mmCIF file of C-alpha atoms in Angstrom:
data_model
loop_
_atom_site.group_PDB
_atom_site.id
_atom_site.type_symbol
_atom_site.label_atom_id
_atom_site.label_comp_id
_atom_site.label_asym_id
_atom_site.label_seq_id
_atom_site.Cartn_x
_atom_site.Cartn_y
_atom_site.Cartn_z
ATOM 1 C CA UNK A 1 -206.870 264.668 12.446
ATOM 2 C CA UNK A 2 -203.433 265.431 10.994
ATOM 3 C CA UNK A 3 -203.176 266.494 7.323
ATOM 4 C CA UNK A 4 -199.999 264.487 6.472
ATOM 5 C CA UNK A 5 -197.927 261.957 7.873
ATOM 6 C CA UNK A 6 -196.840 261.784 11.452
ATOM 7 C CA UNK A 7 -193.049 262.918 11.427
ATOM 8 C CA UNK A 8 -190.238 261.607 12.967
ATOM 9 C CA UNK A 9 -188.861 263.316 15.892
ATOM 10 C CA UNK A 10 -185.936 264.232 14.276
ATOM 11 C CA UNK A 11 -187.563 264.987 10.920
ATOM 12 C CA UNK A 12 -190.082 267.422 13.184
ATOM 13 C CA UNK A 13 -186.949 268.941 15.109
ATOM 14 C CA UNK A 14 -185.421 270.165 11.338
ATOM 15 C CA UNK A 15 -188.484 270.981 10.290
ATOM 16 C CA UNK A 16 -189.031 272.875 13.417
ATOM 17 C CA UNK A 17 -185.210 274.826 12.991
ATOM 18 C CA UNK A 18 -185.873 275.291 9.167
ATOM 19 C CA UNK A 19 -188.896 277.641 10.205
ATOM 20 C CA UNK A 20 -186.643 279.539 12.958
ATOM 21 C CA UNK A 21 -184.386 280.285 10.578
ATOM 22 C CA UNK A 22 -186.340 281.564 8.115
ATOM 23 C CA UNK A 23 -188.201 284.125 10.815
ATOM 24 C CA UNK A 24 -184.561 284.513 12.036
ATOM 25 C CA UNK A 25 -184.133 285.818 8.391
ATOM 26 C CA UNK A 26 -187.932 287.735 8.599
ATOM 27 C CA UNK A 27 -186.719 289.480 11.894
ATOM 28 C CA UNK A 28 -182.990 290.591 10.567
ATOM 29 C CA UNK A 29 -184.678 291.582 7.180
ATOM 30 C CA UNK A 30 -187.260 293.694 9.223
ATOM 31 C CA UNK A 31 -185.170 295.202 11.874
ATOM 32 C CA UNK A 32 -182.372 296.733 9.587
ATOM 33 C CA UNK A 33 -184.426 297.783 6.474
ATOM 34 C CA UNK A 34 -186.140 299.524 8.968
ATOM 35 C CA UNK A 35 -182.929 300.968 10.834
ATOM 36 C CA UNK A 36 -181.566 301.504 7.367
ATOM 37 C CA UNK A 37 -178.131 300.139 8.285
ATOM 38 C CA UNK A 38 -176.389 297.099 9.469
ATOM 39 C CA UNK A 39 -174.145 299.117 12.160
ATOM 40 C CA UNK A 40 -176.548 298.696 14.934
ATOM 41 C CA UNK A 41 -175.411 296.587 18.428
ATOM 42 C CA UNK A 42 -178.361 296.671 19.865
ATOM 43 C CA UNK A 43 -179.695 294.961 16.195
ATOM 44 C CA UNK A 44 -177.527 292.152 16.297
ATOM 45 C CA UNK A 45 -177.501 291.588 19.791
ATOM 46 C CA UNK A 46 -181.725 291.567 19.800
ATOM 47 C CA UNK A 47 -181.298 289.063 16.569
ATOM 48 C CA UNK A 48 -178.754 286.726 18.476
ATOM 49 C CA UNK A 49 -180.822 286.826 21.418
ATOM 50 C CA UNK A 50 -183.672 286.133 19.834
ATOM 51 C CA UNK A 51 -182.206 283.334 17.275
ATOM 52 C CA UNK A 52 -180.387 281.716 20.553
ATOM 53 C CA UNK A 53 -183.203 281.709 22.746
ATOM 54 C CA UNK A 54 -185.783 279.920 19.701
ATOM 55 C CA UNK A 55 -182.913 277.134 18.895
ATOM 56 C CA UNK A 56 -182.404 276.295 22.123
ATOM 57 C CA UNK A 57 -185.954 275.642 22.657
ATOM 58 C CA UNK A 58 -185.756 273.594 19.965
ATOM 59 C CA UNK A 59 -183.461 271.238 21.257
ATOM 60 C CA UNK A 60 -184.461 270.988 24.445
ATOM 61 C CA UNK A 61 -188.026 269.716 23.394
ATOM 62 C CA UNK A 62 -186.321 267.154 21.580
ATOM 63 C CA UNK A 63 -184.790 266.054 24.822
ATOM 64 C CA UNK A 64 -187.655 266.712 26.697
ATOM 65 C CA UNK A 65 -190.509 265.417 25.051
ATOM 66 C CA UNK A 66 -190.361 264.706 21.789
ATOM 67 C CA UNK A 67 -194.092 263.597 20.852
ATOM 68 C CA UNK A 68 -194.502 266.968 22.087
ATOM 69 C CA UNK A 69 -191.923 268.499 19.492
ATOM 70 C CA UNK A 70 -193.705 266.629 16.501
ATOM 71 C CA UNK A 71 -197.156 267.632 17.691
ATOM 72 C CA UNK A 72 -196.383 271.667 17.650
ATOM 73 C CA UNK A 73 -194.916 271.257 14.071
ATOM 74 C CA UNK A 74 -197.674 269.562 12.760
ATOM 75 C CA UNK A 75 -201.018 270.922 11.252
ATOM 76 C CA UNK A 76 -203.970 269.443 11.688
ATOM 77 C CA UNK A 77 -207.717 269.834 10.452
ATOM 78 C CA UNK A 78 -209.642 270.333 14.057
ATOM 79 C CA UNK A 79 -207.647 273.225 14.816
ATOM 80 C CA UNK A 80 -210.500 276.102 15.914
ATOM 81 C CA UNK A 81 -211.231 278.571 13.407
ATOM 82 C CA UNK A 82 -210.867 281.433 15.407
ATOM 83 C CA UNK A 83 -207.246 280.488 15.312
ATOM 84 C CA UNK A 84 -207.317 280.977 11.660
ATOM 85 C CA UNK A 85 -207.661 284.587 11.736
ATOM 86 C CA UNK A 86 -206.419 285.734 14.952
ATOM 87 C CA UNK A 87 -202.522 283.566 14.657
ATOM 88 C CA UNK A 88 -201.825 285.541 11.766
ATOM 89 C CA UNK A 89 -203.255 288.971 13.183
ATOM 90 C CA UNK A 90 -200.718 287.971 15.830
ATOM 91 C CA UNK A 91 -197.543 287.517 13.696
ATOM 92 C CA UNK A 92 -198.816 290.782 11.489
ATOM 93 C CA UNK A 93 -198.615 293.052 14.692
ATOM 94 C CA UNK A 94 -195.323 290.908 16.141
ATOM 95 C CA UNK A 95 -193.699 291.367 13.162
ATOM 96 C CA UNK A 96 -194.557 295.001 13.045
ATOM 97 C CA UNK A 97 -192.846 295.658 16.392
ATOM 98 C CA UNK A 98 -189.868 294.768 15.059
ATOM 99 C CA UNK A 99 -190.343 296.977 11.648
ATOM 100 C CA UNK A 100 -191.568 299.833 13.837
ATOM 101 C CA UNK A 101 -188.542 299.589 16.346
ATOM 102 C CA UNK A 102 -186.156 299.498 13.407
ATOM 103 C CA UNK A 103 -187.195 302.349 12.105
ATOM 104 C CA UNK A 104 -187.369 304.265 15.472
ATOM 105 C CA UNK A 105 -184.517 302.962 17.397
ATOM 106 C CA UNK A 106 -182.674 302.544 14.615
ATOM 107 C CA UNK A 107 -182.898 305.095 12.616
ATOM 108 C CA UNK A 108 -185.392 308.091 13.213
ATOM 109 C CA UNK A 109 -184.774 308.133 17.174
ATOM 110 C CA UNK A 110 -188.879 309.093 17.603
ATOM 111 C CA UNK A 111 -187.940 308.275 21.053
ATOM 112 C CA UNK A 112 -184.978 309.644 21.837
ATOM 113 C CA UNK A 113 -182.616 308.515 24.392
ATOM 114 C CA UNK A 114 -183.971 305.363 26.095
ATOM 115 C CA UNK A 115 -182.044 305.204 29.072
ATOM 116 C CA UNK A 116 -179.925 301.649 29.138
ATOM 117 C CA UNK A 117 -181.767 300.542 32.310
ATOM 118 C CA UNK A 118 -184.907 300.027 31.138
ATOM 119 C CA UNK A 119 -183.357 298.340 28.190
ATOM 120 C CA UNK A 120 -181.596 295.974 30.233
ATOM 121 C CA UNK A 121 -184.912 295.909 32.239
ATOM 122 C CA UNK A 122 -186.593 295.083 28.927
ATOM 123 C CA UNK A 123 -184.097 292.004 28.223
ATOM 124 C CA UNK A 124 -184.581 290.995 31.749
ATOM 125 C CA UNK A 125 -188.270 291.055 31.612
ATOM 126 C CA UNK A 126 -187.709 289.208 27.882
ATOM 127 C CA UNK A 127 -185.647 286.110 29.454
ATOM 128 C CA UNK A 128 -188.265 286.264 32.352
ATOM 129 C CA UNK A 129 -190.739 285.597 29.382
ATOM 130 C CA UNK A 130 -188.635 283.355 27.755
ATOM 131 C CA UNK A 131 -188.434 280.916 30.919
ATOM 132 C CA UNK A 132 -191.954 281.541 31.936
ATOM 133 C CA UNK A 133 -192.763 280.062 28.372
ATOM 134 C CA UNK A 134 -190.908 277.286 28.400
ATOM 135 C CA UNK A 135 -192.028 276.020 31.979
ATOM 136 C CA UNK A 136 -195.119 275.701 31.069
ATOM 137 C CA UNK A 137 -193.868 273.570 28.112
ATOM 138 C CA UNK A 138 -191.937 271.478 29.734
ATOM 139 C CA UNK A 139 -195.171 271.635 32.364
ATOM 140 C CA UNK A 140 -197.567 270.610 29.701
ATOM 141 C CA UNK A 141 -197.076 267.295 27.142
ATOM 142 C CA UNK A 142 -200.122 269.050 25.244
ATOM 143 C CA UNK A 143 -199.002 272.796 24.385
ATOM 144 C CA UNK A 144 -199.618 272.331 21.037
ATOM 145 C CA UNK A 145 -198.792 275.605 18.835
ATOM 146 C CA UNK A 146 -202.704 275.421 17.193
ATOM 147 C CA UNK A 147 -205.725 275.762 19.409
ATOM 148 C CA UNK A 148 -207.233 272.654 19.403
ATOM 149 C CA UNK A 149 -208.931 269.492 21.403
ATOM 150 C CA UNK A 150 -206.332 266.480 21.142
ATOM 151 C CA UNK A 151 -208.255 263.515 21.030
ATOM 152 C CA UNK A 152 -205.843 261.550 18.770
ATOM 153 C CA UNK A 153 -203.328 262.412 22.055
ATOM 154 C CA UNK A 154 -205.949 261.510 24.814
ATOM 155 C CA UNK A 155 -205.562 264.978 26.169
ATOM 156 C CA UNK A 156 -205.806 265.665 29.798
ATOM 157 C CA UNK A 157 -205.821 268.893 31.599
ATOM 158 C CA UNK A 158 -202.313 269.993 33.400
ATOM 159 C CA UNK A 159 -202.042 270.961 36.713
ATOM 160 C CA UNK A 160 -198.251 271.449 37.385
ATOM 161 C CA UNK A 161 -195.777 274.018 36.970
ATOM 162 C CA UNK A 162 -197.311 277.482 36.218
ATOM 163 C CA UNK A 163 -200.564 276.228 35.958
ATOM 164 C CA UNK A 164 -201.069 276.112 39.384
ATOM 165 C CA UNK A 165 -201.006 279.764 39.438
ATOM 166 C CA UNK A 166 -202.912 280.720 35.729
ATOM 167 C CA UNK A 167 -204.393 278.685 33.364
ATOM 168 C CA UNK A 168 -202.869 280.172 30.249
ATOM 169 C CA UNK A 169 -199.111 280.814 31.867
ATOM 170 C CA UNK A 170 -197.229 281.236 27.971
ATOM 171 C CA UNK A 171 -199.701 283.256 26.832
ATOM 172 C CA UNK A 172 -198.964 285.754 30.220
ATOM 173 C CA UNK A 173 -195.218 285.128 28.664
ATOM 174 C CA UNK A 174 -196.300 286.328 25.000
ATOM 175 C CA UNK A 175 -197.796 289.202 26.291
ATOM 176 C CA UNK A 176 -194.893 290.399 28.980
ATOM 177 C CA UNK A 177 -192.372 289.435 25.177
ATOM 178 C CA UNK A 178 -194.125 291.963 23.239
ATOM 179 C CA UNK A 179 -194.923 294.386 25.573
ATOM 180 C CA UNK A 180 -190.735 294.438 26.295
ATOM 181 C CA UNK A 181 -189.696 293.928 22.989
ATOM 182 C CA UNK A 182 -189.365 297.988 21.984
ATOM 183 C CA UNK A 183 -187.382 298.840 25.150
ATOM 184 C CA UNK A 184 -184.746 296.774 23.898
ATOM 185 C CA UNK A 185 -184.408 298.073 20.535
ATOM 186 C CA UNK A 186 -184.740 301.715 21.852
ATOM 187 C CA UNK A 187 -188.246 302.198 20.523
ATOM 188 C CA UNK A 188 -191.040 303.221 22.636
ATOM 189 C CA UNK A 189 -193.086 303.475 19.510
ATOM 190 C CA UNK A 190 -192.822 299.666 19.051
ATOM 191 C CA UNK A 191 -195.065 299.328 22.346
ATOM 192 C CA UNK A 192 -197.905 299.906 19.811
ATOM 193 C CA UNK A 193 -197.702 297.084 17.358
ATOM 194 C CA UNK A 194 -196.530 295.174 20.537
ATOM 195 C CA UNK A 195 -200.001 295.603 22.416
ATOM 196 C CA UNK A 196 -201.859 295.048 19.505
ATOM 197 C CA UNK A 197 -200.224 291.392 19.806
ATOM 198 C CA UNK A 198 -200.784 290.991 23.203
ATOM 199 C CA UNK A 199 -204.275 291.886 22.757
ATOM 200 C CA UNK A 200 -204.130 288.758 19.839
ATOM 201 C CA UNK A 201 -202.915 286.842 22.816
ATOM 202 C CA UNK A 202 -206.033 287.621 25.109
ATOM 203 C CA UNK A 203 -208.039 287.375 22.472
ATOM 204 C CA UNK A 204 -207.058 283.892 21.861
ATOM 205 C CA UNK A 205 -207.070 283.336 25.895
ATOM 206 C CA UNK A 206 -210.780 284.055 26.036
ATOM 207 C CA UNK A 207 -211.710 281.573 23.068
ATOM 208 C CA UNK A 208 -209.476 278.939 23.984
ATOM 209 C CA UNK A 209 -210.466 278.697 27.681
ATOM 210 C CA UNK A 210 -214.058 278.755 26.176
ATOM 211 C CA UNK A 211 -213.278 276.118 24.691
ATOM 212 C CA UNK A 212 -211.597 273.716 26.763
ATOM 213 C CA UNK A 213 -214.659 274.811 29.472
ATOM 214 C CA UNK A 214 -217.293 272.770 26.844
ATOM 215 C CA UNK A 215 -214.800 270.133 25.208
ATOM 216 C CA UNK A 216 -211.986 269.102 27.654
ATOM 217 C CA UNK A 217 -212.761 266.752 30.251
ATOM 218 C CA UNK A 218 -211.586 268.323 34.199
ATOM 219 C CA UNK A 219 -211.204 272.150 32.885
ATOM 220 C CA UNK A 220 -214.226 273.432 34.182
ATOM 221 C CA UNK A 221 -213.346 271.657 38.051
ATOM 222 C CA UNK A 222 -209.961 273.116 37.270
ATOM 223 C CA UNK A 223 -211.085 276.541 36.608
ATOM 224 C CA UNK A 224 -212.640 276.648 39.662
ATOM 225 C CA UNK A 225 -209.286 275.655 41.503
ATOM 226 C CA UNK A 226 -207.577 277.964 39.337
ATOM 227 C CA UNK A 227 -209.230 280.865 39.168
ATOM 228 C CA UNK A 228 -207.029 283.408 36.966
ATOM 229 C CA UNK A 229 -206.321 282.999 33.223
ATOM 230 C CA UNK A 230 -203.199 285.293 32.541
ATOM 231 C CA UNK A 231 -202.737 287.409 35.365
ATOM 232 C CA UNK A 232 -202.602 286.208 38.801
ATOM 233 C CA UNK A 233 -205.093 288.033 40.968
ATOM 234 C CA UNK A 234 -206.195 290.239 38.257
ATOM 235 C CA UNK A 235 -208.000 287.902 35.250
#
């Protein structure tokens, strides 16, 4: 059940950039209060990645699917309470990355020269993310942003894209994000705060899947085809 209105597409899509801009804000804030100065490339060009990559999301949902688009904006009152506790664990610790590698790569240098291939490894591994994360979107009409059965949406389990090869492909992506995310700032020290979000993420991978196993309809046939929940050939 939804706790307000059903939005319009369009109303959902500003609502949706409104919120992007303010973490946009969050994440700038963040990054150079803890670099202690605004002279930082690799700042900026993390922020404009990061701002570019979120608003174009954004619009292509709205192309895309845009039921989708109003569903991940909206809050409703099934969501699972587990996901009350561990979404804003997540955004603590992803949030802290960004602090932590601000103040490292940025200012202290606690990790001294990080040498510029593995930071262009790190923004290659980011955009990997990036698309990985949007494919299973785009893959998936029911990737809602809370954990939660969608009977209002007469929910079905997906198949295609990624999930053919792992049944929780954007939380792999989340993980592989944060995990990444220090390299590019210059900050192995961020790698800390990072894995404590990915662990968030696997968290939320084990009670989700539970989940969907005793509520959704096909999972449990399609666990069987599809054997691995993050990591293919691993778990």
């Amino acid at each position: 059940m939804q706790t307000h209105p059903t939005l319009t597409p369009n109303a959902a899509m500003l609502k949706m950039l409104a919120g992007i801009l303010i973490s946009l804000l969050l994440v700038a804030a963040l990054l150079f209060a803890g670099a202690g100065r605004l002279d930082w490339d690799l700042g900026w060009l993390f922020v404009s990645v990061w701002g570019l990559l979120k608003i174009l999301f954004v619009f292509l949902l709205r192309w895309h699917d845009p039921a989708l688009l109003v569903e991940r904006i909206t809050r409703h009152e099934n969501t699972q309470k587990y996901d009350r506790w561990i979404v804003p664990a997540y955004f603590v610790f992803a949030y802290g990355t960004i602090l932590v590698a601000g103040l490292d790569g940025g200012r202290f240098r606690w990790s001294g020269e990080v040498p510029p291939l593995l930071i262009l490894a790190g923004y290659a591994i980011y955009l990997f993310g990036n698309g990985l994360a949007s494919w299973a979107v785009s893959a998936n009409p029911f990737f809602s942003s809370e954990s939660r059965l969608q009977t209002d949406r007469d929910q079905i389990v997906t198949h295609s894209g990624p999930y053919a090869f792992v049944r929780h492909p954007a939380y792999s992506a989340s993980i592989l994000i944060w995990l990444v995310t220090g390299w590019m700032l210059e900050s192995y020290w961020a790698a800390l705060p990072g894995l404590l979000a990915a662990v968030m993420m696997v968290i939320r991978t084990v009670y989700e899947d539970r989940m969907l196993r005793a509520e959704l309809p096909g999972y449990l046939e399609f666990a069987e085809q599809v054997r691995f929940r993050l990591i293919p050939g691993i778990w």
